[in-house]
Amino acid sequence: MSTTIDSRTGALIVVDVQRDFCPGGALPVPEGDQVVPAINRILGLGGWLTVATRDWHPQDHCSFAPQGGIWPVHCVAGTPGAAFHPGLHAMKIRQIISKARTRDAEAYSGFQGTELAALLKGQGIRRAFVCGLATDYCVKATALDARREGFDVVVLEDAIRGVEVHPGDCAKAMDEMAAAGITFAKTADLAA
Ligand code: VGL
Ligand code: ZN
């Protein structure tokens, strides 16, 4: 089924496609790098608002193991691991949203503590297409918040990958998103 993008009211949100979340990085998502070609294809679809979120932590962030958190140190602001995957066509991204930038606040959602909702609403966006990493954390949280903010949300299922800390986490995330009224599409089925 083909989905037509209205470039005036549709926006692409690319979640956390950063080196540390790809194989070889500090918190690698299995096959995380495999979302890049699909995302590059739709970044070039033309004319629409493209936004990328990035995890942008201080070096002593509360989510890190040395602080008692559950994650290895990752995506420290300004370090190579926090950079976008080198294959991502970053020049086609119009806005960058940095999140979880203070020591004491975790933010899986790109909407949490950021100007993302205001940015989208200010541009007249009604529908958000969400892709990136990781399905069971930041993609899920960002897509659910987009729904809560009142957007139609389409998750691009071939352009996401999950961490799967516990087996079944990704399937559960997909169920939660569907239950919230989020729909799914494949990047190949998007047309401008
Ligand atoms: C993420 C774990 C910790 C994500 C960020 O981008 O999904 N996951 N920080
Ligand atoms: Zn993080």
Short mmCIF file of C-alpha atoms and ligand atoms in Angstrom, two decimals:
data_model
loop_
_atom_site.label_atom_id
_atom_site.label_comp_id
_atom_site.label_asym_id
_atom_site.label_seq_id
_atom_site.Cartn_x
_atom_site.Cartn_y
_atom_site.Cartn_z
CA MET A 1 0.00 0.00 0.00
CA SER A 2 1.46 3.33 -0.98
CA THR A 3 1.46 6.32 1.36
CA THR A 4 1.64 9.77 -0.16
CA ILE A 5 3.54 12.40 1.76
CA ASP A 6 2.04 15.85 1.83
CA SER A 7 5.25 17.84 2.09
CA ARG A 8 3.45 20.79 3.70
CA THR A 9 1.94 18.83 6.58
CA GLY A 10 4.17 15.77 6.86
CA ALA A 11 7.52 15.69 8.66
CA LEU A 12 10.19 13.03 9.02
CA ILE A 13 11.65 12.43 12.48
CA VAL A 14 14.91 10.48 12.41
CA VAL A 15 15.58 9.22 15.93
CA ASP A 16 19.13 8.86 17.28
CA VAL A 17 20.98 7.43 14.25
CA GLN A 18 24.29 7.95 16.04
CA ARG A 19 27.57 6.04 15.97
CA ASP A 20 27.23 4.77 19.54
CA PHE A 21 23.94 3.04 18.66
CA CYS A 22 25.46 1.27 15.65
CA PRO A 23 27.68 -1.83 15.57
CA GLY A 24 31.11 -0.91 17.00
CA GLY A 25 29.60 1.83 19.18
CA ALA A 26 29.23 2.03 22.94
CA LEU A 27 25.60 0.88 23.09
CA PRO A 28 25.16 -0.96 19.82
CA VAL A 29 21.72 -1.78 18.51
CA PRO A 30 21.96 -5.03 16.48
CA GLU A 31 21.87 -4.06 12.77
CA GLY A 32 21.49 -0.42 13.81
CA ASP A 33 23.47 0.73 10.78
CA GLN A 34 21.04 -1.04 8.46
CA VAL A 35 18.46 1.72 8.84
CA VAL A 36 20.76 4.20 7.09
CA PRO A 37 20.12 3.38 3.38
CA ALA A 38 16.34 3.36 3.88
CA ILE A 39 16.45 6.68 5.76
CA ASN A 40 18.70 8.26 3.13
CA ARG A 41 16.19 7.31 0.43
CA ILE A 42 13.31 9.08 2.15
CA LEU A 43 15.41 12.08 3.26
CA GLY A 44 15.68 12.78 -0.45
CA LEU A 45 11.97 12.48 -1.20
CA GLY A 46 11.81 16.20 -1.47
CA GLY A 47 10.43 19.23 0.17
CA TRP A 48 9.38 17.97 3.54
CA LEU A 49 10.52 19.01 6.99
CA THR A 50 13.22 16.61 8.15
CA VAL A 51 14.22 16.53 11.80
CA ALA A 52 16.83 14.38 13.53
CA THR A 53 16.95 13.82 17.25
CA ARG A 54 20.18 12.95 18.99
CA ASP A 55 21.03 11.62 22.43
CA TRP A 56 23.36 14.32 23.80
CA HIS A 57 24.46 13.46 27.32
CA PRO A 58 26.88 15.08 29.77
CA GLN A 59 29.75 12.74 30.65
CA ASP A 60 28.26 12.03 34.08
CA HIS A 61 24.68 11.40 32.91
CA CYS A 62 22.40 9.62 35.39
CA SER A 63 21.65 6.81 32.91
CA PHE A 64 25.31 5.73 32.82
CA ALA A 65 26.61 2.75 34.82
CA PRO A 66 29.20 4.75 36.81
CA GLN A 67 26.30 6.86 38.13
CA GLY A 68 24.23 3.76 38.91
CA GLY A 69 22.27 3.85 35.67
CA ILE A 70 21.44 0.96 33.36
CA TRP A 71 23.45 1.93 30.27
CA PRO A 72 27.14 2.04 29.38
CA VAL A 73 28.50 5.54 28.82
CA HIS A 74 27.20 6.59 25.38
CA CYS A 75 26.48 9.63 23.21
CA VAL A 76 28.47 12.08 25.29
CA ALA A 77 27.88 15.51 23.75
CA GLY A 78 30.52 16.46 21.21
CA THR A 79 32.32 13.08 21.16
CA PRO A 80 32.68 10.93 18.01
CA GLY A 81 30.20 8.40 19.43
CA ALA A 82 27.50 11.07 19.57
CA ALA A 83 27.94 11.99 15.90
CA PHE A 84 25.38 10.85 13.37
CA HIS A 85 26.26 7.62 11.56
CA PRO A 86 28.81 8.73 8.92
CA GLY A 87 26.68 7.26 6.13
CA LEU A 88 23.59 9.27 7.02
CA HIS A 89 22.89 12.10 4.58
CA ALA A 90 22.94 14.65 7.39
CA MET A 91 23.01 17.60 4.99
CA LYS A 92 19.39 16.76 4.19
CA ILE A 93 18.32 17.17 7.82
CA ARG A 94 16.77 20.60 8.40
CA GLN A 95 16.58 20.62 12.21
CA ILE A 96 18.52 18.83 14.94
CA ILE A 97 16.96 18.26 18.34
CA SER A 98 19.35 17.34 21.16
CA LYS A 99 17.87 15.59 24.19
CA ALA A 100 18.78 14.33 27.68
CA ARG A 101 21.37 17.07 27.91
CA THR A 102 21.44 17.53 31.66
CA ARG A 103 22.88 15.14 34.23
CA ASP A 104 19.72 14.40 36.16
CA ALA A 105 17.15 14.00 33.39
CA GLU A 106 16.72 10.95 31.17
CA ALA A 107 14.73 11.54 28.01
CA TYR A 108 14.00 8.73 25.59
CA SER A 109 11.47 10.86 23.73
CA GLY A 110 12.59 13.58 21.36
CA PHE A 111 9.70 15.66 22.71
CA GLN A 112 10.83 15.53 26.33
CA GLY A 113 12.40 18.79 27.44
CA THR A 114 12.86 20.00 23.85
CA GLU A 115 11.28 22.40 21.38
CA LEU A 116 10.23 19.60 19.00
CA ALA A 117 6.45 19.90 19.51
CA ALA A 118 6.58 23.68 19.07
CA LEU A 119 8.75 23.31 15.98
CA LEU A 120 6.34 20.89 14.29
CA LYS A 121 3.21 22.80 15.27
CA GLY A 122 4.75 26.11 14.22
CA GLN A 123 5.33 24.68 10.74
CA GLY A 124 1.77 23.36 10.42
CA ILE A 125 2.82 19.72 10.59
CA ARG A 126 0.00 17.25 11.18
CA ARG A 127 1.61 13.92 10.41
CA ALA A 128 4.92 12.60 11.72
CA PHE A 129 6.85 9.76 10.08
CA VAL A 130 9.19 8.20 12.64
CA CYS A 131 12.27 6.04 12.03
CA GLY A 132 15.66 5.31 13.62
CA LEU A 133 16.98 3.79 16.85
CA ALA A 134 16.04 2.16 19.09
CA THR A 135 12.59 0.65 18.47
CA ASP A 136 12.04 -0.33 22.10
CA TYR A 137 13.34 2.93 23.65
CA CYS A 138 13.65 6.22 21.85
CA VAL A 139 11.62 5.38 18.73
CA LYS A 140 8.74 4.10 20.85
CA ALA A 141 8.84 7.02 23.28
CA THR A 142 9.08 9.59 20.50
CA ALA A 143 6.24 8.04 18.48
CA LEU A 144 3.97 7.79 21.54
CA ASP A 145 4.66 11.41 22.51
CA ALA A 146 3.95 12.53 18.95
CA ARG A 147 0.53 10.85 19.26
CA ARG A 148 -0.03 12.53 22.64
CA GLU A 149 0.78 15.86 21.01
CA GLY A 150 -2.01 15.18 18.52
CA PHE A 151 -0.07 14.21 15.39
CA ASP A 152 -0.94 11.37 13.07
CA VAL A 153 2.02 9.04 13.46
CA VAL A 154 3.43 6.57 10.96
CA VAL A 155 6.37 4.41 12.05
CA LEU A 156 8.58 3.22 9.19
CA GLU A 157 9.03 -0.41 10.09
CA ASP A 158 11.97 -1.20 7.82
CA ALA A 159 13.88 1.86 9.08
CA ILE A 160 13.91 0.99 12.80
CA ARG A 161 15.93 -1.50 14.86
CA GLY A 162 15.71 -2.35 18.56
CA VAL A 163 18.04 -3.12 21.46
CA GLU A 164 15.92 -6.05 22.72
CA VAL A 165 17.43 -6.09 26.24
CA HIS A 166 14.70 -8.65 27.03
CA PRO A 167 13.51 -10.93 24.22
CA GLY A 168 10.16 -9.67 22.94
CA ASP A 169 10.78 -5.99 23.79
CA CYS A 170 10.51 -4.90 20.16
CA ALA A 171 7.29 -6.84 19.54
CA LYS A 172 5.87 -5.32 22.73
CA ALA A 173 6.89 -1.85 21.58
CA MET A 174 5.14 -2.37 18.24
CA ASP A 175 1.98 -3.52 20.07
CA GLU A 176 2.05 -0.49 22.38
CA MET A 177 2.44 1.86 19.44
CA ALA A 178 -0.39 0.19 17.52
CA ALA A 179 -2.65 0.39 20.59
CA ALA A 180 -2.00 4.14 20.71
CA GLY A 181 -3.27 4.54 17.15
CA ILE A 182 0.12 4.63 15.45
CA THR A 183 0.24 3.06 11.99
CA PHE A 184 3.11 1.37 10.17
CA ALA A 185 4.47 1.68 6.65
CA LYS A 186 7.56 0.68 4.70
CA THR A 187 9.92 3.32 3.29
CA ALA A 188 9.59 1.80 -0.20
CA ASP A 189 5.86 2.54 -0.11
CA LEU A 190 6.28 6.27 0.54
CA ALA A 191 5.72 8.56 -2.39
CA ALA A 192 6.13 12.33 -2.55
C1 VGL B 1 18.49 5.15 23.73
C2 VGL B 1 19.12 3.85 25.50
C3 VGL B 1 19.75 4.91 26.11
C4 VGL B 1 17.80 5.25 22.39
C5 VGL B 1 19.10 6.24 24.33
O1 VGL B 1 18.16 6.16 21.59
O2 VGL B 1 16.92 4.41 22.11
N1 VGL B 1 18.48 3.96 24.33
N2 VGL B 1 19.72 6.11 25.50
ZN ZN B 2 20.97 7.73 26.19
#
